[in-house]
XYZ file of C-alpha atoms in Angstrom:
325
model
C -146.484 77.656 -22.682
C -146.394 73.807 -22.698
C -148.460 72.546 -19.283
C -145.681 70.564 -17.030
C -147.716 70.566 -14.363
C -150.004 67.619 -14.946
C -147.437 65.540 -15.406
C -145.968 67.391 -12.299
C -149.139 66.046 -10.750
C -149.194 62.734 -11.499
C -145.490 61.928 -10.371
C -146.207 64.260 -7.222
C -145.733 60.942 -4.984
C -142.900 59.293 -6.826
C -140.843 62.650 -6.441
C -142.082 62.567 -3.204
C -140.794 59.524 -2.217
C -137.360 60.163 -4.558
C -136.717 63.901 -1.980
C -137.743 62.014 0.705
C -134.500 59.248 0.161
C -132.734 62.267 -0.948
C -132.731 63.860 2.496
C -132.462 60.526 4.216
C -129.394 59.718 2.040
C -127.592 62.741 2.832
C -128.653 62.984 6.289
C -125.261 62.872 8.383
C -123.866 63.713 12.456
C -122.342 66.846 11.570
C -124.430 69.735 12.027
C -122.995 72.068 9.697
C -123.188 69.949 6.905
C -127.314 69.508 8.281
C -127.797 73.321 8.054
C -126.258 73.777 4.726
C -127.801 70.693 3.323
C -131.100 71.338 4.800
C -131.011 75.335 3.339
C -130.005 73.950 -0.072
C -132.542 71.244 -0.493
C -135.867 73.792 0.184
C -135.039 75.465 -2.799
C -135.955 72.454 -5.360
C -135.585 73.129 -8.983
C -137.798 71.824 -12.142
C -136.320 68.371 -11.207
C -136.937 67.503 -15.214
C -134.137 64.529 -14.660
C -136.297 62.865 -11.788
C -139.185 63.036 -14.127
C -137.026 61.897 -17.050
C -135.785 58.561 -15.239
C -139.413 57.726 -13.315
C -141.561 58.267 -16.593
C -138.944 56.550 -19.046
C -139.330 53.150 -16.619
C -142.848 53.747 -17.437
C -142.900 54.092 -21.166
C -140.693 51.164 -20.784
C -143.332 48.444 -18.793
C -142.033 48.939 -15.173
C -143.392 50.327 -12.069
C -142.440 52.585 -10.012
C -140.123 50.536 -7.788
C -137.724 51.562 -4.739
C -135.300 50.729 -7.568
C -136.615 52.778 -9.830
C -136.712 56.024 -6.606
C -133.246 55.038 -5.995
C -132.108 55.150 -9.452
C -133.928 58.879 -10.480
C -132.485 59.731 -6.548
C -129.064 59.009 -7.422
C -129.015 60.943 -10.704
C -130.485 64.132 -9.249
C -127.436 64.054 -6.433
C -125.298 63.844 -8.833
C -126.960 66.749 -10.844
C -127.353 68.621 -7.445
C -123.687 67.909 -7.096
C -122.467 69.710 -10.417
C -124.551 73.018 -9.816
C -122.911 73.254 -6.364
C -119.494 73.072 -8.135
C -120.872 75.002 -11.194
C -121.645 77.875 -8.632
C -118.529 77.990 -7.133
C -116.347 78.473 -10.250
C -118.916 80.650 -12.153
C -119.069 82.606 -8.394
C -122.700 82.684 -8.653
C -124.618 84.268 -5.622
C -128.069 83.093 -6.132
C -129.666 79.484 -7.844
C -133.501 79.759 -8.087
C -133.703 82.439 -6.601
C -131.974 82.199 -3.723
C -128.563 82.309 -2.332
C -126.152 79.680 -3.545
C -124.037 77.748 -0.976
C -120.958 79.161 -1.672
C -122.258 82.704 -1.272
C -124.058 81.791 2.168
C -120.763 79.853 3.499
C -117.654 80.252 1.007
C -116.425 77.967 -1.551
C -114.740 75.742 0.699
C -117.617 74.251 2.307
C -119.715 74.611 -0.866
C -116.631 72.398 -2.990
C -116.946 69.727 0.335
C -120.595 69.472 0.022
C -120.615 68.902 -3.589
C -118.199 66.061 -2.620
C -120.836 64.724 -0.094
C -123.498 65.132 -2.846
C -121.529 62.826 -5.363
C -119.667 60.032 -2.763
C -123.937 59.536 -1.428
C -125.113 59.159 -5.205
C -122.805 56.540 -5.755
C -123.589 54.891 -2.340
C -126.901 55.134 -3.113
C -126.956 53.443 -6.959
C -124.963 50.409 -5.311
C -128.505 49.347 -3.689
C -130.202 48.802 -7.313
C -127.440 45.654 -7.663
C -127.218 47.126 -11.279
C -123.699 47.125 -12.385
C -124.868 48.985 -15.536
C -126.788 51.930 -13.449
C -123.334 51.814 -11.223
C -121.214 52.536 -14.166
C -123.632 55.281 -15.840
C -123.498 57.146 -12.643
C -119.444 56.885 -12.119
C -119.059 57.865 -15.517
C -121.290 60.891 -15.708
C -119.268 62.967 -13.768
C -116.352 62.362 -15.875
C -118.502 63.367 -19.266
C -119.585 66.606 -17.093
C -116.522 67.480 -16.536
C -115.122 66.879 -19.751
C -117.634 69.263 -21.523
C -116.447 72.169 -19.174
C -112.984 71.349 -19.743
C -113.524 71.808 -23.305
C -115.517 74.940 -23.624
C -112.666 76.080 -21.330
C -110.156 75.161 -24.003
C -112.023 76.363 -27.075
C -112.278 79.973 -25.289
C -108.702 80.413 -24.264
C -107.824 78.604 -27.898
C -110.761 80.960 -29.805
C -111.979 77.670 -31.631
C -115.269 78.408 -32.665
C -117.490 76.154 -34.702
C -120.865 74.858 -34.557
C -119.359 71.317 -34.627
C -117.729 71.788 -30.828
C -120.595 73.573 -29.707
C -122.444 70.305 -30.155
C -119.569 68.479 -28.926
C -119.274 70.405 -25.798
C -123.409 70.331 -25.156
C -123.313 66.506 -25.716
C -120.792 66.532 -22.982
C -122.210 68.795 -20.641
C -125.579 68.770 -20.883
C -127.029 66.026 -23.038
C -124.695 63.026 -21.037
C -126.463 63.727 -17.957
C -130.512 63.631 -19.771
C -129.025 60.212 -21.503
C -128.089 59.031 -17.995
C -131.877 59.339 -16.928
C -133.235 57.468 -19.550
C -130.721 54.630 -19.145
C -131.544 54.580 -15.488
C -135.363 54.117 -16.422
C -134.059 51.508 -18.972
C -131.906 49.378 -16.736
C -135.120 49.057 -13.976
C -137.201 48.333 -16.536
C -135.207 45.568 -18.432
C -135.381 46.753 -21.735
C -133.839 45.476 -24.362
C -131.228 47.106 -26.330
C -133.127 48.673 -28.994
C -135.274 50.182 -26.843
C -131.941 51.474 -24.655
C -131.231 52.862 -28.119
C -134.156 54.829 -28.883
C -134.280 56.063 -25.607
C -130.409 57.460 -25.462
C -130.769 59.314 -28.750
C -134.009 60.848 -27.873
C -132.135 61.809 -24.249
C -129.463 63.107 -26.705
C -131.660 65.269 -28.441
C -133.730 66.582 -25.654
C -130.465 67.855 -23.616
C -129.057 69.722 -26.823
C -132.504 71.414 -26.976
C -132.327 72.091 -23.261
C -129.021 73.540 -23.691
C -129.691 75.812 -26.765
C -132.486 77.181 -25.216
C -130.556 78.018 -22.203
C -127.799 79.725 -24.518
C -130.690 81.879 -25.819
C -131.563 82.989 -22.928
C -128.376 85.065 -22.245
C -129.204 87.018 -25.269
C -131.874 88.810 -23.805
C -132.542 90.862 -20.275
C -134.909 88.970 -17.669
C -134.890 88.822 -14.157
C -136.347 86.112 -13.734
C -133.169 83.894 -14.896
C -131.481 85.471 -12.065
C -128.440 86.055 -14.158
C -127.098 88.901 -16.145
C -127.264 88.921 -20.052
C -123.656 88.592 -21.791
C -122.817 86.196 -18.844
C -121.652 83.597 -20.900
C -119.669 86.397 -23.176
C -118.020 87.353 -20.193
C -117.124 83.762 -19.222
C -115.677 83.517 -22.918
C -118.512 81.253 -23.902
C -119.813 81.639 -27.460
C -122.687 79.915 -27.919
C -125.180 78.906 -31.189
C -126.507 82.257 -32.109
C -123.106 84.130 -32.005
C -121.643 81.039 -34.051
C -124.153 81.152 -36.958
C -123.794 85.010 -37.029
C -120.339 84.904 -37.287
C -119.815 82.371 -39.942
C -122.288 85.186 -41.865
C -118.995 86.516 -43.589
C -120.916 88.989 -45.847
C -123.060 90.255 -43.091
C -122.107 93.865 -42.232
C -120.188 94.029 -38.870
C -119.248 90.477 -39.213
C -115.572 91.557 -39.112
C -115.721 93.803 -35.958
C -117.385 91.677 -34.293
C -115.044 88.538 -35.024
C -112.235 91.029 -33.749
C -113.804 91.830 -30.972
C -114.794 88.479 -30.220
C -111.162 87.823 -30.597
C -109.712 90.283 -27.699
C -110.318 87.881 -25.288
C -111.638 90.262 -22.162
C -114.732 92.571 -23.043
C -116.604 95.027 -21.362
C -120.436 95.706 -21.316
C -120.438 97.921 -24.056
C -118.309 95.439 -25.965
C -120.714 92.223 -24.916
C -123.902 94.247 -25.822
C -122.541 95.400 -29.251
C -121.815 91.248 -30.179
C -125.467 90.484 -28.490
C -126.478 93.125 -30.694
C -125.113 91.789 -34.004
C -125.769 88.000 -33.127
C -129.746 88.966 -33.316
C -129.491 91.343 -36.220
C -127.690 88.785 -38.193
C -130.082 85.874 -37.870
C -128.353 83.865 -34.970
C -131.813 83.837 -32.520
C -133.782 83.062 -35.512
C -131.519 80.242 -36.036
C -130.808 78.851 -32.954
C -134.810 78.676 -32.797
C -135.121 76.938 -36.116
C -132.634 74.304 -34.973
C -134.776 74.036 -31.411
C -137.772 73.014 -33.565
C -136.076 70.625 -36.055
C -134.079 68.727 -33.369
C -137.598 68.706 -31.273
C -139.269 66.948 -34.581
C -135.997 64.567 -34.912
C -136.637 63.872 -31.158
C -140.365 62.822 -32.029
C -139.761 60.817 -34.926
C -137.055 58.415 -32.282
C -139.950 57.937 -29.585
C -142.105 57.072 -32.784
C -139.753 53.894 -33.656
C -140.686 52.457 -29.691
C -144.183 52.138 -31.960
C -147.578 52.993 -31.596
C -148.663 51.240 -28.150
C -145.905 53.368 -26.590
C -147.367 56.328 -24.519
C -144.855 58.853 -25.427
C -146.701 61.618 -24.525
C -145.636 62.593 -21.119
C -142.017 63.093 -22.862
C -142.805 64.712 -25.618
C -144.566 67.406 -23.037
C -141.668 67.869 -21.188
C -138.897 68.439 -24.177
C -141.864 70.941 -25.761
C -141.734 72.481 -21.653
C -137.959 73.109 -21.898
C -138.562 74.364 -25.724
C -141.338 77.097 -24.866
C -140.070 77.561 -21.462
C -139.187 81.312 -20.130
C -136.743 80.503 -17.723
């Protein structure tokens, strides 16, 4: 496993000081929304997207400025803001390991607080002065949503390809990793091909984040906290079911594309397409493309040149690649 935690280390006070304005920021005179607020916040996550925006500003000449706390604070409220929502319509009961906000209260106070999350992110990037940083964050929720909407439509249409896959995890996962860089580019003052670089490595390093995610429901662990075939059961088809199904000649390719195609499965049903996705290469596959978009990835940060400390990013997109949850 790929160390995180000296880079953890070294940005311990900058994400101190970014959870600190968090809190302050959503600090408000109704109690309820204190208590649910509070509960939510003690259960942090990796916070890779903190880490993304503070140590791209870095790469990039700048210090760590209040700019630079308010622009990595910002992003993770709005991130905070799309797992609330993402919790109530997937009606997940737990998020690291504990109980989501929507299970705790219901979904109309978890749907209000997401609100909260994302009208204080965009009060908050107005204090960087940055109209650029302003209109990443107002458009990021749009691209967010947008990927959802259309994994939503390829299910209920059964449009399957590997081309919308990577449209959809551009969308829904990649926008918001490309979002932290150009948050660590605008309060640093780079120059536009340096903004470049940095937005196609961001593009790369989400897609691997999200692959490697996808893998993960292939295989049993409770440490994920979240059953296997969930995103089968959501009518999700990810990367390894997509290369094993365009395996025409592979036996069981048919049954499982018409099983695929009934729309609502059971557990036997879900295990039995798990089952042939792995037997037919897709895992092996979905692997093989982590490691050549991680390489791709590399070779951008190479073009910022060879004064450019790169390192700390390359650690964390080889964290998210070797990661086990």
């Amino acid at each position: 496993m790929t160390d995180i935690h000296t880079i953890r280390r070294a940005l311990a006070p900058d994400l101190e000081s970014i959870n600190s304005l968090i809190a302050d920021r959503l600090s408000s005179t109704n109690p309820l929304i204190n208590e649910v607020i509070g509960r939510y916040l003690s259960h942090k996550g990796k916070q890779l997207r903190p880490m993304m925006v503070v140590l791209t500003a870095r790469l990039l000449g700048a210090s760590v400025s209040d700019r630079v706390i308010a622009s990595a604070a910002s992003i993770e409220m709005l991130h905070n803001a799309s797992l609330i929502h993402d919790d109530v319509i997937d009606q997940s009961s737990t998020r690291h390991n504990a109980p989501t906000i929507n299970a705790m209260w219901d979904n109309h106070i978890a749907v209000l607080v997401g609100d909260y999350f994302v009208s204080s992110a965009l009060q908050l990037v107005i204090s960087t002065a940055d109209l650029r940083a302003i209109e990443t964050i107002a458009s990021l929720g749009r691209l967010l949503s947008t990927g959802e909407m259309d994994q939503i439509h390829n299910a209920a249409n059964n449009s399957i390809s590997e081309e919308s896959y990577f449209e959809i995890i551009t969308h829904k996962t990649a926008s918001l990793f490309v979002a932290c860089v150009e948050m660590g580019a605008y309060a640093a003052d780079a120059d536009s091909r340096k903004l470049d670089i940095m937005r196609r490595f961001a593009l790369l390093f989400g897609q691997c984040f999200q692959i490697k995610d996808d893998i993960f429901d292939y295989f049993h662990s409770d440490s994920l906290g979240k059953p296997t075939g969930n995103d089968l059961r959501e009518g999700k088809v990810t990367l390894p079911l997509i290369h094993a199904l365009g395996r025409t000649d592979y036996p069981g390719c048919r049954d499982a594309a018409s099983l695929l195609a009934r729309g609502s499965l059971n557990d036997d049903e879900i295990a039995s397409l798990i089952r042939y996705a792995i037997e037919a290469g897709g895992i092996d596959y979905a692997e093989s493309t982590l490691l050549r978009l991680r390489d791709k990835a590399a070779e951008t940060l190479a073009e910022l040149g060879p004064d450019a400390d790169t390192t700390p990013l390359l650690t964390l997109l080889d964290y998210i690649i070797a990661r086990d949850k």
